[in-house]
Amino acid sequence: MTGRLADIPLPDGSVEVRGALHLERTAHGLRPWRLPAWTAAQFPDEALLRVAQMPSGVRLAFRTAATVLELAIQAPPEPPRPGAVELMLDGLRTDRAALPAAGGPAVLRFTVGAGAAVAGGAEREVELWLPQWTSVELVALRADAPVLAPRPSGRRRWLHHGSSISQAPEADSAAETWPWIAADRAGADLLNLSLAGNAHLDPFTARTVRDQPADLISLKIGINVLTAASFRRRAFGPAVHGFLDTVREGHPDTPLLLVSPVLSPPFERTPGPGRYEQTADGPRFAALGDPADIPAGALTLETVRAELARIAAARSAGDPHLHYLDGLALLGPRDADGLADLLHPNPAGHRLIGERFAELAFGPGGAFAPARPGAA
């Protein structure tokens, strides 16, 4: 029988906020950030700060025998995609609570149910995964049984950095993004440092990756370079080398997977920048650059993939733990129906990428396969 709900202090020793690198104290509660606080001073751009506050891959983790949980949150008004909070019990998705479309304050209730209660009231490992595309402030956590600190998962910590394709606005919840799908299949502990529109090889991002504990690291680089036209060939290669050098300062032997962009037809042979347009077929991305500028150094996805493959091959001679994965193996020309707007994957595309990444990276012979030399 359900008892009285008691407030669980946030944060305290019994509740871990996994996947967040900074907790900001606000008027309502706590706002998780996926970048350290010091990075805001190095690039105080509103778009970057906004996506860093979106808790993709952030979850509350604890242990309890409770049958009812409540999470009180404060969301921004009229979020573009409110999303949902997912309840995981012992690693399995068992319940979901959608955020209100209008945003604002909400109390999300999760009924664990008699079927989930273990004989004798034994505690279960609980995770509440926050939405990946809406910033939230954590106001209160309530439970009808005591809450204890989670046990160590024993899983390898996989740190992934990418763009909006990895942050995944099109997915209905964090548990339907391709990194979560891959981590779930592979049994990995995900830290998602993907920053929509902001995967530009920034030094502060490289230092963040360098300083985080990780057993596995993947860097998905390239599409934002095209959509913002932030690099030309002369600067792109050295910037990739510099990013990798910084990461290797903190992770000299960690399996490191360099991943090139998945399919995006507008940018395959046409340089950026890009523009989001409303068309008769719905929202679509368009490439605005001039192919005649390619010989002078303008980048396309074809040249970005070739450059990343060349860099990985050149460095791997002295770095046997560095590997390369062609993004077209995750979602390529035969999978164009997995794109929502000619750039971002739709839900089916996310499932496809997640399943293929789990197989190609974590499976036999993959960069993250446990039996590989240097793997944790």
CSV table of C-alpha atoms in Angstrom, one decimal:
chain,number,residue,atom,x,y,z
A,1,MET,CA,0.0,0.0,0.0
A,2,THR,CA,1.2,3.5,-0.8
A,3,GLY,CA,2.4,5.4,2.2
A,4,ARG,CA,2.9,9.1,2.7
A,5,LEU,CA,5.3,10.8,0.3
A,6,ALA,CA,8.4,12.3,1.9
A,7,ASP,CA,10.6,15.0,0.4
A,8,ILE,CA,14.1,13.8,-0.6
A,9,PRO,CA,16.7,16.6,-0.4
A,10,LEU,CA,18.4,17.5,-3.7
A,11,PRO,CA,21.2,17.1,-3.9
A,12,ASP,CA,22.3,14.9,-1.0
A,13,GLY,CA,24.3,11.7,-0.6
A,14,SER,CA,21.4,9.5,-1.5
A,15,VAL,CA,20.6,10.9,-5.0
A,16,GLU,CA,23.2,11.2,-7.7
A,17,VAL,CA,22.7,13.6,-10.7
A,18,ARG,CA,24.5,11.6,-13.3
A,19,GLY,CA,25.4,13.1,-16.7
A,20,ALA,CA,25.6,16.7,-15.3
A,21,LEU,CA,28.9,18.6,-14.9
A,22,HIS,CA,27.4,21.6,-13.0
A,23,LEU,CA,24.3,22.1,-10.8
A,24,GLU,CA,23.2,25.7,-10.8
A,25,ARG,CA,21.2,26.8,-7.8
A,26,THR,CA,18.1,28.8,-9.0
A,27,ALA,CA,15.1,30.4,-7.4
A,28,HIS,CA,13.2,27.2,-7.9
A,29,GLY,CA,15.8,24.5,-7.3
A,30,LEU,CA,18.7,23.0,-9.3
A,31,ARG,CA,19.3,23.4,-13.0
A,32,PRO,CA,21.7,20.7,-14.4
A,33,TRP,CA,24.3,21.8,-16.9
A,34,ARG,CA,26.3,19.5,-19.3
A,35,LEU,CA,29.3,21.8,-19.3
A,36,PRO,CA,31.3,23.0,-16.4
A,37,ALA,CA,30.4,26.5,-15.1
A,38,TRP,CA,33.8,28.0,-16.2
A,39,THR,CA,33.1,27.4,-19.9
A,40,ALA,CA,30.3,30.0,-19.9
A,41,ALA,CA,32.9,32.8,-19.6
A,42,GLN,CA,34.9,31.5,-22.6
A,43,PHE,CA,32.0,31.6,-25.0
A,44,PRO,CA,29.0,33.4,-23.5
A,45,ASP,CA,26.8,32.7,-26.4
A,46,GLU,CA,23.1,32.3,-25.7
A,47,ALA,CA,22.6,29.4,-28.1
A,48,LEU,CA,25.5,27.4,-26.5
A,49,LEU,CA,24.3,28.2,-23.0
A,50,ARG,CA,20.8,27.1,-23.9
A,51,VAL,CA,21.8,23.7,-25.2
A,52,ALA,CA,24.3,23.1,-22.4
A,53,GLN,CA,21.3,23.5,-20.0
A,54,MET,CA,19.3,20.9,-21.9
A,55,PRO,CA,19.9,17.7,-19.8
A,56,SER,CA,20.3,15.2,-22.6
A,57,GLY,CA,21.5,12.0,-20.8
A,58,VAL,CA,21.1,13.5,-17.3
A,59,ARG,CA,19.3,11.4,-14.8
A,60,LEU,CA,18.6,11.1,-11.1
A,61,ALA,CA,19.9,7.8,-9.7
A,62,PHE,CA,19.1,6.3,-6.4
A,63,ARG,CA,17.9,3.1,-4.7
A,64,THR,CA,14.5,2.6,-3.1
A,65,ALA,CA,11.7,0.2,-2.4
A,66,ALA,CA,9.1,3.0,-3.0
A,67,THR,CA,6.0,2.2,-5.1
A,68,VAL,CA,5.2,5.9,-5.9
A,69,LEU,CA,7.6,8.6,-6.9
A,70,GLU,CA,7.0,12.3,-7.7
A,71,LEU,CA,9.4,14.7,-9.4
A,72,ALA,CA,8.5,18.4,-9.2
A,73,ILE,CA,10.1,20.4,-12.0
A,74,GLN,CA,10.1,23.9,-13.5
A,75,ALA,CA,10.3,24.1,-17.3
A,76,PRO,CA,10.6,27.2,-19.5
A,77,PRO,CA,7.4,28.5,-20.9
A,78,GLU,CA,6.2,27.0,-24.2
A,79,PRO,CA,9.2,24.8,-24.7
A,80,PRO,CA,9.6,23.8,-28.4
A,81,ARG,CA,9.6,20.1,-27.6
A,82,PRO,CA,8.6,19.5,-24.0
A,83,GLY,CA,9.6,15.8,-24.0
A,84,ALA,CA,9.2,13.4,-21.1
A,85,VAL,CA,10.9,12.0,-18.1
A,86,GLU,CA,11.6,8.2,-18.2
A,87,LEU,CA,11.6,5.9,-15.2
A,88,MET,CA,14.1,3.1,-15.3
A,89,LEU,CA,14.0,0.3,-12.8
A,90,ASP,CA,17.0,-2.0,-12.7
A,91,GLY,CA,17.9,-0.7,-16.1
A,92,LEU,CA,14.5,-1.3,-17.7
A,93,ARG,CA,12.1,1.4,-18.9
A,94,THR,CA,8.9,1.0,-17.0
A,95,ASP,CA,7.1,4.4,-17.0
A,96,ARG,CA,7.1,7.8,-18.7
A,97,ALA,CA,5.6,11.2,-17.7
A,98,ALA,CA,5.3,13.9,-20.3
A,99,LEU,CA,6.1,17.5,-19.5
A,100,PRO,CA,3.2,19.9,-20.1
A,101,ALA,CA,3.2,21.5,-23.5
A,102,ALA,CA,2.9,25.0,-21.9
A,103,GLY,CA,5.9,24.5,-19.7
A,104,GLY,CA,6.1,26.0,-16.3
A,105,PRO,CA,5.8,24.1,-13.0
A,106,ALA,CA,4.7,20.5,-13.1
A,107,VAL,CA,4.6,17.5,-10.8
A,108,LEU,CA,5.4,14.2,-12.6
A,109,ARG,CA,4.1,11.1,-10.8
A,110,PHE,CA,5.4,7.6,-11.4
A,111,THR,CA,3.6,4.6,-10.1
A,112,VAL,CA,6.1,1.8,-9.7
A,113,GLY,CA,3.3,-0.6,-8.9
A,114,ALA,CA,2.9,-3.8,-7.0
A,115,GLY,CA,4.4,-5.8,-9.8
A,116,ALA,CA,7.7,-3.9,-9.4
A,117,ALA,CA,7.8,-4.3,-5.6
A,118,VAL,CA,10.2,-7.0,-4.6
A,119,ALA,CA,9.3,-9.4,-1.8
A,120,GLY,CA,10.2,-8.0,1.5
A,121,GLY,CA,10.3,-4.4,0.2
A,122,ALA,CA,13.8,-4.8,-1.2
A,123,GLU,CA,15.3,-1.7,-2.9
A,124,ARG,CA,15.6,-1.4,-6.6
A,125,GLU,CA,18.0,0.7,-8.7
A,126,VAL,CA,16.1,3.7,-10.0
A,127,GLU,CA,16.9,6.3,-12.6
A,128,LEU,CA,14.8,9.2,-13.8
A,129,TRP,CA,16.0,10.4,-17.2
A,130,LEU,CA,15.3,14.0,-17.9
A,131,PRO,CA,14.2,15.4,-21.3
A,132,GLN,CA,17.0,15.9,-23.9
A,133,TRP,CA,15.6,19.1,-25.5
A,134,THR,CA,14.1,21.1,-22.6
A,135,SER,CA,16.0,22.7,-19.8
A,136,VAL,CA,14.4,21.9,-16.4
A,137,GLU,CA,14.9,23.0,-12.9
A,138,LEU,CA,14.7,20.2,-10.3
A,139,VAL,CA,12.3,21.5,-7.5
A,140,ALA,CA,11.7,18.4,-5.4
A,141,LEU,CA,11.8,14.6,-5.4
A,142,ARG,CA,9.3,12.7,-3.3
A,143,ALA,CA,9.0,9.0,-2.5
A,144,ASP,CA,6.8,6.8,-0.3
A,145,ALA,CA,9.8,4.8,1.1
A,146,PRO,CA,13.4,5.8,2.1
A,147,VAL,CA,15.9,6.6,-0.7
A,148,LEU,CA,19.4,5.3,-0.6
A,149,ALA,CA,22.5,6.0,-2.7
A,150,PRO,CA,22.7,3.9,-5.8
A,151,ARG,CA,25.1,1.0,-6.0
A,152,PRO,CA,28.0,1.4,-8.5
A,153,SER,CA,26.8,0.2,-11.9
A,154,GLY,CA,30.0,-1.6,-12.8
A,155,ARG,CA,29.5,-0.3,-16.4
A,156,ARG,CA,32.1,1.3,-18.5
A,157,ARG,CA,31.7,5.1,-18.7
A,158,TRP,CA,31.2,6.1,-22.3
A,159,LEU,CA,31.7,9.8,-23.0
A,160,HIS,CA,30.2,11.0,-26.3
A,161,HIS,CA,30.5,14.5,-27.8
A,162,GLY,CA,28.6,15.5,-30.9
A,163,SER,CA,26.0,17.9,-32.4
A,164,SER,CA,22.2,18.1,-32.4
A,165,ILE,CA,22.2,14.7,-34.2
A,166,SER,CA,23.4,13.2,-30.9
A,167,GLN,CA,21.4,15.5,-28.6
A,168,ALA,CA,18.3,14.5,-30.7
A,169,PRO,CA,15.5,17.0,-30.6
A,170,GLU,CA,13.4,14.7,-32.8
A,171,ALA,CA,13.3,11.9,-30.3
A,172,ASP,CA,10.3,11.8,-27.9
A,173,SER,CA,12.5,11.3,-24.9
A,174,ALA,CA,16.1,10.8,-23.9
A,175,ALA,CA,15.6,7.0,-24.0
A,176,GLU,CA,14.8,7.2,-27.7
A,177,THR,CA,18.0,9.1,-28.7
A,178,TRP,CA,20.6,7.0,-30.6
A,179,PRO,CA,23.3,7.4,-27.9
A,180,TRP,CA,20.9,6.0,-25.2
A,181,ILE,CA,19.9,3.2,-27.5
A,182,ALA,CA,23.6,2.3,-28.2
A,183,ALA,CA,24.5,2.6,-24.5
A,184,ASP,CA,21.5,0.4,-23.5
A,185,ARG,CA,22.4,-2.3,-25.9
A,186,ALA,CA,26.1,-2.3,-25.0
A,187,GLY,CA,25.6,-1.9,-21.2
A,188,ALA,CA,27.5,1.3,-21.0
A,189,ASP,CA,27.2,4.3,-18.6
A,190,LEU,CA,26.5,7.2,-20.9
A,191,LEU,CA,27.8,10.8,-20.5
A,192,ASN,CA,26.3,12.7,-23.4
A,193,LEU,CA,28.2,16.0,-24.0
A,194,SER,CA,26.6,16.6,-27.4
A,195,LEU,CA,25.9,20.3,-28.0
A,196,ALA,CA,23.3,21.1,-30.7
A,197,GLY,CA,24.8,23.6,-33.2
A,198,ASN,CA,28.0,23.8,-31.1
A,199,ALA,CA,30.3,21.0,-32.1
A,200,HIS,CA,33.0,23.3,-33.4
A,201,LEU,CA,36.2,21.8,-32.0
A,202,ASP,CA,36.1,24.5,-29.3
A,203,PRO,CA,39.1,24.3,-26.9
A,204,PHE,CA,36.9,24.6,-23.8
A,205,THR,CA,35.0,21.5,-25.0
A,206,ALA,CA,38.3,19.6,-25.6
A,207,ARG,CA,39.4,20.5,-22.0
A,208,THR,CA,36.1,19.3,-20.6
A,209,VAL,CA,36.4,16.0,-22.3
A,210,ARG,CA,40.0,15.7,-21.2
A,211,ASP,CA,39.1,16.3,-17.5
A,212,GLN,CA,36.2,13.9,-17.3
A,213,PRO,CA,36.7,10.3,-16.1
A,214,ALA,CA,35.9,8.0,-19.1
A,215,ASP,CA,36.6,4.4,-20.1
A,216,LEU,CA,35.5,5.1,-23.7
A,217,ILE,CA,35.3,8.3,-25.7
A,218,SER,CA,33.7,9.0,-29.1
A,219,LEU,CA,33.8,12.3,-30.9
A,220,LYS,CA,31.3,12.9,-33.7
A,221,ILE,CA,32.6,15.8,-35.7
A,222,GLY,CA,31.7,17.6,-38.9
A,223,ILE,CA,28.1,18.6,-39.5
A,224,ASN,CA,28.2,21.9,-37.5
A,225,VAL,CA,31.4,22.8,-39.3
A,226,LEU,CA,29.3,22.8,-42.5
A,227,THR,CA,26.0,24.3,-41.2
A,228,ALA,CA,27.9,27.3,-39.8
A,229,ALA,CA,30.8,27.3,-42.3
A,230,SER,CA,33.0,27.7,-39.2
A,231,PHE,CA,36.1,26.2,-40.9
A,232,ARG,CA,37.9,25.9,-44.2
A,233,ARG,CA,40.3,23.2,-45.1
A,234,ARG,CA,43.4,25.1,-44.0
A,235,ALA,CA,42.1,25.4,-40.4
A,236,PHE,CA,40.0,22.3,-40.0
A,237,GLY,CA,42.8,19.7,-40.0
A,238,PRO,CA,45.0,21.4,-37.4
A,239,ALA,CA,41.9,22.1,-35.2
A,240,VAL,CA,41.0,18.4,-35.2
A,241,HIS,CA,44.6,17.5,-34.3
A,242,GLY,CA,44.6,20.1,-31.5
A,243,PHE,CA,41.3,18.8,-30.1
A,244,LEU,CA,42.6,15.2,-30.1
A,245,ASP,CA,45.9,16.3,-28.5
A,246,THR,CA,44.0,18.0,-25.7
A,247,VAL,CA,41.8,14.9,-25.1
A,248,ARG,CA,44.9,12.7,-25.1
A,249,GLU,CA,46.5,14.8,-22.3
A,250,GLY,CA,43.9,13.4,-19.9
A,251,HIS,CA,43.2,10.1,-21.6
A,252,PRO,CA,46.5,8.8,-23.2
A,253,ASP,CA,45.3,5.2,-23.6
A,254,THR,CA,41.5,5.4,-23.5
A,255,PRO,CA,39.8,3.9,-26.6
A,256,LEU,CA,39.0,7.0,-28.7
A,257,LEU,CA,36.6,6.7,-31.7
A,258,LEU,CA,36.5,9.5,-34.2
A,259,VAL,CA,33.2,9.5,-36.0
A,260,SER,CA,32.5,11.4,-39.2
A,261,PRO,CA,29.0,12.8,-40.2
A,262,VAL,CA,26.0,10.7,-41.1
A,263,LEU,CA,24.3,11.4,-44.4
A,264,SER,CA,22.9,14.9,-45.1
A,265,PRO,CA,22.2,15.2,-48.8
A,266,PRO,CA,22.3,19.1,-49.0
A,267,PHE,CA,25.9,19.2,-47.7
A,268,GLU,CA,27.4,16.1,-49.3
A,269,ARG,CA,28.9,18.0,-52.2
A,270,THR,CA,27.8,21.6,-51.5
A,271,PRO,CA,29.5,23.8,-48.8
A,272,GLY,CA,27.7,25.6,-46.1
A,273,PRO,CA,26.5,27.6,-44.4
A,274,GLY,CA,23.1,26.1,-44.0
A,275,ARG,CA,19.6,27.4,-43.6
A,276,TYR,CA,16.5,25.9,-42.2
A,277,GLU,CA,13.6,26.4,-44.5
A,278,GLN,CA,9.9,25.7,-44.6
A,279,THR,CA,9.0,23.9,-47.8
A,280,ALA,CA,6.0,22.2,-49.3
A,281,ASP,CA,7.4,18.9,-47.9
A,282,GLY,CA,7.9,20.4,-44.4
A,283,PRO,CA,11.0,21.8,-42.8
A,284,ARG,CA,14.2,21.2,-44.7
A,285,PHE,CA,17.9,22.2,-44.5
A,286,ALA,CA,19.5,23.8,-47.5
A,287,ALA,CA,23.2,24.3,-48.2
A,288,LEU,CA,23.9,27.9,-49.3
A,289,GLY,CA,27.6,27.6,-50.3
A,290,ASP,CA,29.1,27.5,-53.8
A,291,PRO,CA,30.7,24.3,-55.0
A,292,ALA,CA,33.0,26.4,-57.1
A,293,ASP,CA,34.6,27.4,-53.8
A,294,ILE,CA,35.7,23.9,-52.9
A,295,PRO,CA,39.2,24.1,-54.6
A,296,ALA,CA,39.9,27.2,-52.5
A,297,GLY,CA,39.2,25.4,-49.2
A,298,ALA,CA,35.4,25.3,-48.7
A,299,LEU,CA,34.4,22.1,-47.0
A,300,THR,CA,31.7,19.6,-47.9
A,301,LEU,CA,30.7,16.4,-46.0
A,302,GLU,CA,32.7,14.4,-48.6
A,303,THR,CA,35.9,16.4,-47.9
A,304,VAL,CA,35.3,16.4,-44.1
A,305,ARG,CA,35.0,12.6,-44.0
A,306,ALA,CA,38.1,12.2,-46.1
A,307,GLU,CA,40.0,14.6,-43.9
A,308,LEU,CA,38.9,12.9,-40.7
A,309,ALA,CA,39.8,9.4,-42.1
A,310,ARG,CA,43.3,10.8,-43.2
A,311,ILE,CA,43.9,12.3,-39.7
A,312,ALA,CA,42.9,9.1,-37.9
A,313,ALA,CA,45.1,6.9,-40.2
A,314,ALA,CA,48.1,9.2,-39.7
A,315,ARG,CA,47.7,9.4,-35.9
A,316,SER,CA,46.9,5.7,-35.4
A,317,ALA,CA,50.5,4.7,-36.2
A,318,GLY,CA,51.5,6.3,-32.8
A,319,ASP,CA,48.2,5.9,-31.1
A,320,PRO,CA,46.9,2.3,-31.4
A,321,HIS,CA,43.8,3.2,-29.3
A,322,LEU,CA,42.5,5.8,-31.8
A,323,HIS,CA,39.9,4.5,-34.3
A,324,TYR,CA,37.8,5.9,-37.1
A,325,LEU,CA,34.1,5.2,-38.0
A,326,ASP,CA,32.6,6.5,-41.2
A,327,GLY,CA,29.3,8.1,-40.4
A,328,LEU,CA,27.8,6.7,-43.6
A,329,ALA,CA,28.0,3.2,-42.0
A,330,LEU,CA,25.6,4.5,-39.3
A,331,LEU,CA,23.2,6.2,-41.7
A,332,GLY,CA,24.0,6.4,-45.4
A,333,PRO,CA,22.5,6.9,-48.8
A,334,ARG,CA,20.3,3.7,-48.5
A,335,ASP,CA,18.8,5.1,-45.3
A,336,ALA,CA,17.6,8.6,-46.5
A,337,ASP,CA,14.1,7.8,-45.2
A,338,GLY,CA,15.6,7.9,-41.7
A,339,LEU,CA,16.1,11.7,-41.9
A,340,ALA,CA,13.5,14.2,-40.7
A,341,ASP,CA,14.7,17.3,-42.4
A,342,LEU,CA,17.6,16.2,-44.6
A,343,LEU,CA,19.9,16.6,-41.6
A,344,HIS,CA,18.5,15.3,-38.3
A,345,PRO,CA,17.4,11.7,-37.9
A,346,ASN,CA,13.8,10.9,-37.3
A,347,PRO,CA,12.8,8.4,-34.6
A,348,ALA,CA,13.4,5.5,-36.9
A,349,GLY,CA,16.8,7.0,-37.9
A,350,HIS,CA,17.8,7.2,-34.2
A,351,ARG,CA,17.0,3.6,-33.7
A,352,LEU,CA,19.0,2.6,-36.8
A,353,ILE,CA,22.0,4.7,-35.8
A,354,GLY,CA,21.9,3.4,-32.2
A,355,GLU,CA,21.7,-0.2,-33.2
A,356,ARG,CA,24.5,0.1,-35.7
A,357,PHE,CA,26.7,2.0,-33.4
A,358,ALA,CA,26.3,-0.6,-30.7
A,359,GLU,CA,27.3,-3.3,-33.3
A,360,LEU,CA,30.1,-1.4,-35.0
A,361,ALA,CA,31.7,0.2,-31.9
A,362,PHE,CA,30.8,-2.1,-29.0
A,363,GLY,CA,30.5,-5.4,-31.0
A,364,PRO,CA,33.3,-7.8,-31.9
A,365,GLY,CA,36.2,-6.1,-33.5
A,366,GLY,CA,34.8,-2.6,-32.6
A,367,ALA,CA,36.8,0.2,-31.0
A,368,PHE,CA,34.9,-0.4,-27.7
A,369,ALA,CA,34.8,-4.2,-27.7
A,370,PRO,CA,36.0,-5.3,-24.3
A,371,ALA,CA,38.5,-7.7,-25.7
A,372,ARG,CA,40.4,-5.0,-27.7
A,373,PRO,CA,43.9,-4.2,-26.4
A,374,GLY,CA,43.6,-1.1,-24.2
A,375,ALA,CA,39.8,-1.5,-23.6
A,376,ALA,CA,38.8,-1.3,-20.0
